[in-house]
């Protein structure tokens, strides 16, 4: 009986500690900007976090007035500048969209550095402290989570059976590192906003385009492309960044509760991206029962071992070398010690 009473007392103390901890958290409604409202990251990761997960974790004391960039009328390149100016306190965004202001940010998702999600997560985790310092220096912000989208693949109007077929084709990309991949494959880089890809493919402004299969399906690319080439060449790593002064100024309890919730969101983001990838490809090609809408009928083309070897050659000869030139020796050395070590790669220094 004495042991039972002791255990009961311990449980009561623990419960009271949790309640006390919740009572000590701040009460705040954060100003938040997310990614594209019509795409999966916002719909399945970011929006549920602010509307449901974080309020539930904090007893309704911490919430977010969150809108996607499509509702705010913004471009992906603008979100961190606005966070720095104080327009938003939290931002979700793609590192590749803000990397033009500091190439070090691009280092978390260089084209073709990871063949699968498990490797990509190890790389992202290894590089996060370096990326965080860059965000603090450039934007006065700190990174509290990183998650991917399904792997970026290649979609073409004309047949594509291998990397060799990209030679001479005009290919839309959304980052400098993906452009390095395209040029390494002897293709021609086309840079267009995501919303303009469908008419560009229809009019022949672009022959192919790169994104993840879920985004491609939701944007109805299957109505204009005829071929899907499922070679992973990137993961569109998405950051969640908070104003650093605000974050550092929070009481320890509030910061701890929020970080735990961000960690759960990050885990969910990785799981959702991996689980959705096959469905996205299936919906584009009509090879599965599509749960996201009426399936397309594009031809499914899978990479061969020769394509995987060619991808690695492009990584070494183009993607890593060109990024090294953009980033500089100090940046590259930091990458080699972190992301590079996790990937088993070494970017060249000059």
Tab-separated table of C-alpha atoms in Angstrom:
chain	number	residue	atom	x	y	z
A	1	UNK	CA	0.000	0.000	0.000
A	2	UNK	CA	2.841	2.372	0.831
A	3	UNK	CA	4.385	1.774	-2.632
A	4	UNK	CA	1.026	2.401	-4.310
A	5	UNK	CA	0.542	5.645	-2.327
A	6	UNK	CA	4.060	6.740	-3.259
A	7	UNK	CA	3.486	6.028	-6.940
A	8	UNK	CA	0.162	7.830	-6.755
A	9	UNK	CA	1.833	10.835	-5.159
A	10	UNK	CA	4.509	10.900	-7.883
A	11	UNK	CA	1.863	10.743	-10.600
A	12	UNK	CA	-0.017	13.628	-8.955
A	13	UNK	CA	3.146	15.719	-8.756
A	14	UNK	CA	3.881	15.014	-12.433
A	15	UNK	CA	0.357	15.941	-13.457
A	16	UNK	CA	0.456	19.149	-11.435
A	17	UNK	CA	3.844	19.984	-12.965
A	18	UNK	CA	2.410	19.623	-16.467
A	19	UNK	CA	-0.579	21.790	-15.596
A	20	UNK	CA	1.691	24.363	-13.981
A	21	UNK	CA	3.930	24.305	-17.044
A	22	UNK	CA	0.984	24.959	-19.330
A	23	UNK	CA	-0.151	27.791	-17.096
A	24	UNK	CA	3.256	29.435	-17.411
A	25	UNK	CA	3.248	29.520	-21.211
A	26	UNK	CA	2.603	32.838	-22.875
A	27	UNK	CA	-0.665	33.709	-24.537
A	28	UNK	CA	0.067	34.817	-28.075
A	29	UNK	CA	-1.292	34.731	-31.613
A	30	UNK	CA	1.647	34.638	-34.037
A	31	UNK	CA	1.614	36.293	-37.452
A	32	UNK	CA	2.473	33.459	-39.845
A	33	UNK	CA	2.985	33.100	-43.593
A	34	UNK	CA	2.975	29.645	-45.153
A	35	UNK	CA	3.705	28.118	-48.535
A	36	UNK	CA	1.276	27.653	-51.448
A	37	UNK	CA	-2.330	27.247	-50.349
A	38	UNK	CA	-3.231	24.817	-53.127
A	39	UNK	CA	-0.365	22.438	-52.397
A	40	UNK	CA	0.230	19.670	-49.886
A	41	UNK	CA	2.759	21.261	-47.527
A	42	UNK	CA	0.288	23.978	-46.551
A	43	UNK	CA	-2.792	21.780	-46.624
A	44	UNK	CA	-1.403	18.789	-44.724
A	45	UNK	CA	1.460	20.135	-42.592
A	46	UNK	CA	1.511	23.899	-41.995
A	47	UNK	CA	-2.172	24.836	-41.798
A	48	UNK	CA	-3.166	21.947	-39.469
A	49	UNK	CA	-0.236	22.833	-37.195
A	50	UNK	CA	-1.435	26.389	-36.579
A	51	UNK	CA	-5.162	25.709	-36.563
A	52	UNK	CA	-5.146	22.466	-34.576
A	53	UNK	CA	-1.857	20.983	-33.359
A	54	UNK	CA	-0.222	23.950	-31.613
A	55	UNK	CA	-3.436	25.211	-29.954
A	56	UNK	CA	-4.090	21.683	-28.671
A	57	UNK	CA	-0.537	21.363	-27.335
A	58	UNK	CA	-0.789	24.662	-25.448
A	59	UNK	CA	-4.353	24.547	-24.209
A	60	UNK	CA	-5.305	27.234	-26.719
A	61	UNK	CA	-2.830	29.763	-25.316
A	62	UNK	CA	-0.524	29.823	-28.356
A	63	UNK	CA	-2.085	30.116	-31.797
A	64	UNK	CA	-1.207	31.507	-35.191
A	65	UNK	CA	-2.935	33.796	-37.652
A	66	UNK	CA	-1.551	31.840	-40.602
A	67	UNK	CA	-2.082	32.497	-44.307
A	68	UNK	CA	-0.394	30.925	-47.348
A	69	UNK	CA	1.624	33.093	-49.719
A	70	UNK	CA	-1.021	32.574	-52.385
A	71	UNK	CA	-3.594	34.291	-50.161
A	72	UNK	CA	-1.111	37.015	-49.226
A	73	UNK	CA	-0.239	37.607	-52.885
A	74	UNK	CA	3.469	37.005	-52.282
A	75	UNK	CA	6.293	35.204	-54.043
A	76	UNK	CA	8.414	32.558	-52.348
A	77	UNK	CA	11.421	34.852	-52.580
A	78	UNK	CA	9.729	37.533	-50.466
A	79	UNK	CA	8.764	35.771	-47.249
A	80	UNK	CA	12.040	36.097	-45.343
A	81	UNK	CA	12.482	39.755	-46.227
A	82	UNK	CA	9.026	40.403	-44.788
A	83	UNK	CA	9.817	38.403	-41.675
A	84	UNK	CA	12.965	40.469	-41.200
A	85	UNK	CA	10.869	43.644	-41.512
A	86	UNK	CA	8.411	42.377	-38.888
A	87	UNK	CA	5.439	41.901	-41.219
A	88	UNK	CA	5.407	38.245	-40.132
A	89	UNK	CA	6.803	36.578	-37.024
A	90	UNK	CA	6.956	33.043	-38.420
A	91	UNK	CA	7.544	31.941	-42.011
A	92	UNK	CA	7.390	28.620	-43.822
A	93	UNK	CA	9.333	28.626	-47.067
A	94	UNK	CA	11.601	26.784	-49.483
A	95	UNK	CA	15.298	27.289	-48.935
A	96	UNK	CA	15.843	27.267	-52.695
A	97	UNK	CA	13.642	30.366	-53.074
A	98	UNK	CA	15.691	32.471	-50.661
A	99	UNK	CA	19.107	31.041	-51.540
A	100	UNK	CA	19.739	33.806	-54.092
A	101	UNK	CA	20.461	36.106	-51.144
A	102	UNK	CA	22.923	33.674	-49.587
A	103	UNK	CA	24.016	30.477	-51.384
A	104	UNK	CA	24.778	28.779	-48.058
A	105	UNK	CA	21.029	28.321	-47.606
A	106	UNK	CA	20.972	26.223	-50.762
A	107	UNK	CA	23.323	23.710	-49.167
A	108	UNK	CA	20.543	21.823	-47.421
A	109	UNK	CA	19.047	20.591	-50.707
A	110	UNK	CA	21.618	20.560	-53.496
A	111	UNK	CA	20.354	18.643	-56.507
A	112	UNK	CA	20.954	14.883	-56.349
A	113	UNK	CA	22.811	14.772	-52.998
A	114	UNK	CA	20.329	12.220	-51.625
A	115	UNK	CA	18.807	9.201	-53.389
A	116	UNK	CA	16.092	8.694	-50.745
A	117	UNK	CA	14.256	10.333	-47.840
A	118	UNK	CA	16.287	8.667	-45.098
A	119	UNK	CA	19.550	10.021	-46.484
A	120	UNK	CA	18.017	13.430	-47.118
A	121	UNK	CA	16.853	13.687	-43.518
A	122	UNK	CA	20.322	12.871	-42.202
A	123	UNK	CA	21.767	15.579	-44.447
A	124	UNK	CA	19.163	18.155	-43.397
A	125	UNK	CA	19.699	17.430	-39.705
A	126	UNK	CA	23.473	17.687	-40.067
A	127	UNK	CA	23.268	21.005	-41.907
A	128	UNK	CA	20.513	22.643	-39.852
A	129	UNK	CA	22.847	24.375	-37.321
A	130	UNK	CA	24.853	25.921	-40.179
A	131	UNK	CA	21.698	26.972	-41.982
A	132	UNK	CA	20.303	28.383	-38.732
A	133	UNK	CA	23.355	30.593	-38.243
A	134	UNK	CA	22.959	31.886	-41.781
A	135	UNK	CA	19.312	32.724	-41.135
A	136	UNK	CA	20.270	34.558	-37.944
A	137	UNK	CA	22.966	36.542	-39.749
A	138	UNK	CA	20.936	37.386	-42.857
A	139	UNK	CA	17.337	37.617	-41.619
A	140	UNK	CA	17.448	37.837	-37.833
A	141	UNK	CA	15.550	34.543	-37.723
A	142	UNK	CA	16.054	31.042	-36.343
A	143	UNK	CA	15.031	27.724	-37.876
A	144	UNK	CA	12.787	25.540	-35.750
A	145	UNK	CA	12.010	22.760	-38.240
A	146	UNK	CA	12.830	21.375	-41.689
A	147	UNK	CA	10.688	19.034	-43.754
A	148	UNK	CA	10.664	17.929	-47.417
A	149	UNK	CA	8.184	17.697	-50.215
A	150	UNK	CA	7.972	14.522	-52.298
A	151	UNK	CA	11.048	14.173	-54.486
A	152	UNK	CA	11.381	16.510	-57.467
A	153	UNK	CA	11.104	14.628	-60.762
A	154	UNK	CA	10.991	15.492	-64.464
A	155	UNK	CA	7.814	15.791	-66.569
A	156	UNK	CA	7.920	16.182	-70.354
A	157	UNK	CA	5.608	16.652	-73.297
A	158	UNK	CA	7.726	14.423	-75.544
A	159	UNK	CA	9.025	10.960	-74.581
A	160	UNK	CA	11.787	10.704	-71.992
A	161	UNK	CA	13.336	7.342	-71.183
A	162	UNK	CA	16.680	8.475	-69.744
A	163	UNK	CA	18.773	11.468	-68.716
A	164	UNK	CA	20.260	11.432	-72.211
A	165	UNK	CA	16.868	12.489	-73.582
A	166	UNK	CA	17.136	15.855	-71.789
A	167	UNK	CA	19.793	17.074	-74.223
A	168	UNK	CA	18.648	20.253	-75.930
A	169	UNK	CA	15.281	20.383	-74.158
A	170	UNK	CA	13.973	23.524	-72.458
A	171	UNK	CA	13.342	22.543	-68.850
A	172	UNK	CA	11.642	24.679	-66.209
A	173	UNK	CA	13.300	24.592	-62.768
A	174	UNK	CA	12.670	26.436	-59.514
A	175	UNK	CA	16.205	26.695	-58.108
A	176	UNK	CA	19.775	27.365	-59.158
A	177	UNK	CA	20.922	23.893	-58.143
A	178	UNK	CA	18.248	22.213	-60.265
A	179	UNK	CA	19.412	24.447	-63.089
A	180	UNK	CA	22.920	23.083	-62.564
A	181	UNK	CA	21.507	19.568	-62.955
A	182	UNK	CA	19.702	20.472	-66.181
A	183	UNK	CA	22.785	22.058	-67.708
A	184	UNK	CA	24.837	19.060	-66.602
A	185	UNK	CA	22.411	16.943	-68.635
A	186	UNK	CA	22.911	19.282	-71.641
A	187	UNK	CA	19.427	20.734	-71.256
A	188	UNK	CA	18.398	24.398	-71.436
A	189	UNK	CA	17.243	26.052	-68.199
A	190	UNK	CA	13.903	27.869	-68.160
A	191	UNK	CA	12.902	29.873	-65.076
A	192	UNK	CA	9.178	30.491	-64.652
A	193	UNK	CA	6.761	31.019	-61.740
A	194	UNK	CA	4.945	27.832	-60.816
A	195	UNK	CA	1.586	29.216	-61.989
A	196	UNK	CA	2.951	29.781	-65.508
A	197	UNK	CA	4.250	26.255	-66.110
A	198	UNK	CA	1.111	24.795	-67.710
A	199	UNK	CA	0.744	27.507	-70.391
A	200	UNK	CA	4.516	27.384	-70.989
A	201	UNK	CA	4.324	23.653	-71.677
A	202	UNK	CA	1.266	24.142	-73.864
A	203	UNK	CA	2.942	26.840	-75.973
A	204	UNK	CA	6.346	25.178	-76.229
A	205	UNK	CA	8.104	27.786	-74.087
A	206	UNK	CA	9.195	24.778	-72.032
A	207	UNK	CA	9.513	21.155	-73.135
A	208	UNK	CA	9.754	19.709	-69.631
A	209	UNK	CA	9.412	20.897	-66.044
A	210	UNK	CA	10.628	19.869	-62.601
A	211	UNK	CA	8.634	19.686	-59.359
A	212	UNK	CA	7.299	16.984	-57.057
A	213	UNK	CA	4.545	14.678	-58.364
A	214	UNK	CA	1.871	15.786	-55.888
A	215	UNK	CA	2.328	19.453	-56.768
A	216	UNK	CA	2.395	18.550	-60.466
A	217	UNK	CA	-0.911	16.720	-60.141
A	218	UNK	CA	-2.608	19.405	-58.054
A	219	UNK	CA	-1.528	22.012	-60.620
A	220	UNK	CA	-2.948	19.830	-63.433
A	221	UNK	CA	0.345	19.300	-65.226
A	222	UNK	CA	-1.022	15.925	-66.329
A	223	UNK	CA	-3.295	17.780	-68.741
A	224	UNK	CA	-0.285	18.989	-70.753
A	225	UNK	CA	2.589	16.555	-70.100
A	226	UNK	CA	2.701	13.046	-71.527
A	227	UNK	CA	5.687	11.519	-69.733
A	228	UNK	CA	6.881	11.224	-66.124
A	229	UNK	CA	10.534	10.390	-65.427
A	230	UNK	CA	10.795	9.291	-61.785
A	231	UNK	CA	14.456	10.092	-61.121
A	232	UNK	CA	14.697	11.972	-57.762
A	233	UNK	CA	16.818	15.104	-58.212
A	234	UNK	CA	15.825	17.155	-55.135
A	235	UNK	CA	13.470	17.321	-52.145
A	236	UNK	CA	12.424	20.992	-51.835
A	237	UNK	CA	13.348	21.216	-48.161
A	238	UNK	CA	10.952	23.594	-46.402
A	239	UNK	CA	12.008	25.585	-43.346
A	240	UNK	CA	9.989	27.009	-40.498
A	241	UNK	CA	11.702	30.180	-39.271
A	242	UNK	CA	10.823	32.418	-36.318
A	243	UNK	CA	12.028	35.942	-35.615
A	244	UNK	CA	15.139	35.265	-33.524
A	245	UNK	CA	14.663	38.097	-31.010
A	246	UNK	CA	11.093	36.987	-30.399
A	247	UNK	CA	12.077	33.313	-30.078
A	248	UNK	CA	15.046	33.959	-27.804
A	249	UNK	CA	12.921	36.270	-25.683
A	250	UNK	CA	10.229	33.680	-24.954
A	251	UNK	CA	10.170	32.134	-21.497
A	252	UNK	CA	11.776	28.714	-21.356
A	253	UNK	CA	8.494	26.869	-20.842
A	254	UNK	CA	6.796	28.443	-23.864
A	255	UNK	CA	9.789	27.878	-26.084
A	256	UNK	CA	10.063	24.242	-24.958
A	257	UNK	CA	6.378	23.525	-25.578
A	258	UNK	CA	6.495	25.164	-28.996
A	259	UNK	CA	9.689	23.377	-30.048
A	260	UNK	CA	8.171	20.033	-29.082
A	261	UNK	CA	5.178	20.849	-31.273
A	262	UNK	CA	7.469	21.927	-34.138
A	263	UNK	CA	9.367	18.644	-33.782
A	264	UNK	CA	6.111	16.710	-34.161
A	265	UNK	CA	5.217	18.809	-37.210
A	266	UNK	CA	8.624	18.057	-38.708
A	267	UNK	CA	8.157	14.305	-38.194
A	268	UNK	CA	4.727	14.518	-39.808
A	269	UNK	CA	6.135	16.484	-42.741
A	270	UNK	CA	8.740	13.813	-43.529
A	271	UNK	CA	6.195	11.003	-43.213
A	272	UNK	CA	3.581	12.762	-45.356
A	273	UNK	CA	6.031	13.611	-48.141
A	274	UNK	CA	7.242	10.034	-48.425
A	275	UNK	CA	3.752	8.531	-48.254
A	276	UNK	CA	2.333	10.927	-50.864
A	277	UNK	CA	5.086	10.495	-53.428
A	278	UNK	CA	3.887	7.195	-54.906
A	279	UNK	CA	0.301	8.447	-55.000
A	280	UNK	CA	1.368	11.574	-56.864
A	281	UNK	CA	3.144	9.538	-59.527
A	282	UNK	CA	0.197	7.157	-59.728
A	283	UNK	CA	-2.289	9.993	-60.135
A	284	UNK	CA	-0.263	11.541	-62.957
A	285	UNK	CA	0.051	8.241	-64.792
A	286	UNK	CA	-3.200	6.485	-63.914
A	287	UNK	CA	-1.295	3.511	-62.501
A	288	UNK	CA	-3.084	3.546	-59.117
A	289	UNK	CA	-6.543	4.378	-57.844
A	290	UNK	CA	-6.020	8.116	-57.397
A	291	UNK	CA	-7.281	9.536	-54.108
A	292	UNK	CA	-6.538	13.137	-55.108
A	293	UNK	CA	-8.835	13.491	-58.108
A	294	UNK	CA	-9.273	12.225	-61.646
A	295	UNK	CA	-6.070	10.508	-62.705
A	296	UNK	CA	-3.994	11.464	-65.712
A	297	UNK	CA	-2.621	9.115	-68.342
A	298	UNK	CA	1.031	10.140	-68.707
A	299	UNK	CA	3.543	7.435	-69.541
A	300	UNK	CA	5.555	6.207	-66.558
A	301	UNK	CA	9.315	6.051	-67.159
A	302	UNK	CA	11.614	4.742	-64.428
A	303	UNK	CA	15.368	5.397	-64.253
A	304	UNK	CA	17.897	2.689	-65.003
A	305	UNK	CA	21.169	2.081	-63.136
A	306	UNK	CA	22.841	4.051	-65.957
A	307	UNK	CA	20.626	7.047	-65.150
A	308	UNK	CA	21.507	6.825	-61.478
A	309	UNK	CA	25.188	6.758	-62.381
A	310	UNK	CA	24.704	9.721	-64.732
A	311	UNK	CA	22.935	11.636	-61.951
A	312	UNK	CA	25.926	11.119	-59.664
A	313	UNK	CA	28.308	12.273	-62.387
A	314	UNK	CA	26.252	15.450	-62.863
A	315	UNK	CA	26.291	15.961	-59.099
A	316	UNK	CA	30.087	15.785	-58.996
A	317	UNK	CA	30.869	17.604	-62.222
A	318	UNK	CA	28.209	20.328	-62.148
A	319	UNK	CA	26.001	20.668	-59.056
A	320	UNK	CA	28.711	20.576	-56.383
A	321	UNK	CA	31.287	22.540	-58.385
A	322	UNK	CA	28.913	25.314	-59.380
A	323	UNK	CA	27.488	25.659	-55.895
A	324	UNK	CA	31.025	25.787	-54.499
A	325	UNK	CA	31.785	28.708	-56.817
A	326	UNK	CA	28.639	30.524	-55.650
A	327	UNK	CA	29.213	29.884	-51.961
A	328	UNK	CA	32.975	30.271	-51.422
A	329	UNK	CA	35.563	28.311	-49.488
A	330	UNK	CA	34.373	29.026	-45.929
A	331	UNK	CA	30.823	28.072	-46.830
A	332	UNK	CA	31.950	24.910	-48.623
A	333	UNK	CA	34.193	23.856	-45.727
A	334	UNK	CA	31.247	24.154	-43.327
A	335	UNK	CA	29.094	22.103	-45.699
A	336	UNK	CA	31.707	19.386	-46.102
A	337	UNK	CA	31.966	19.004	-42.315
A	338	UNK	CA	28.184	18.682	-41.873
A	339	UNK	CA	25.891	17.904	-44.820
A	340	UNK	CA	28.725	16.525	-46.902
A	341	UNK	CA	29.809	14.156	-44.158
A	342	UNK	CA	26.237	12.923	-43.782
A	343	UNK	CA	25.932	12.416	-47.556
A	344	UNK	CA	29.359	10.880	-48.015
A	345	UNK	CA	30.275	13.727	-50.377
A	346	UNK	CA	32.844	16.495	-50.546
A	347	UNK	CA	32.301	19.735	-52.440
A	348	UNK	CA	35.485	21.175	-53.992
A	349	UNK	CA	37.226	24.223	-52.574
A	350	UNK	CA	39.236	26.647	-54.644
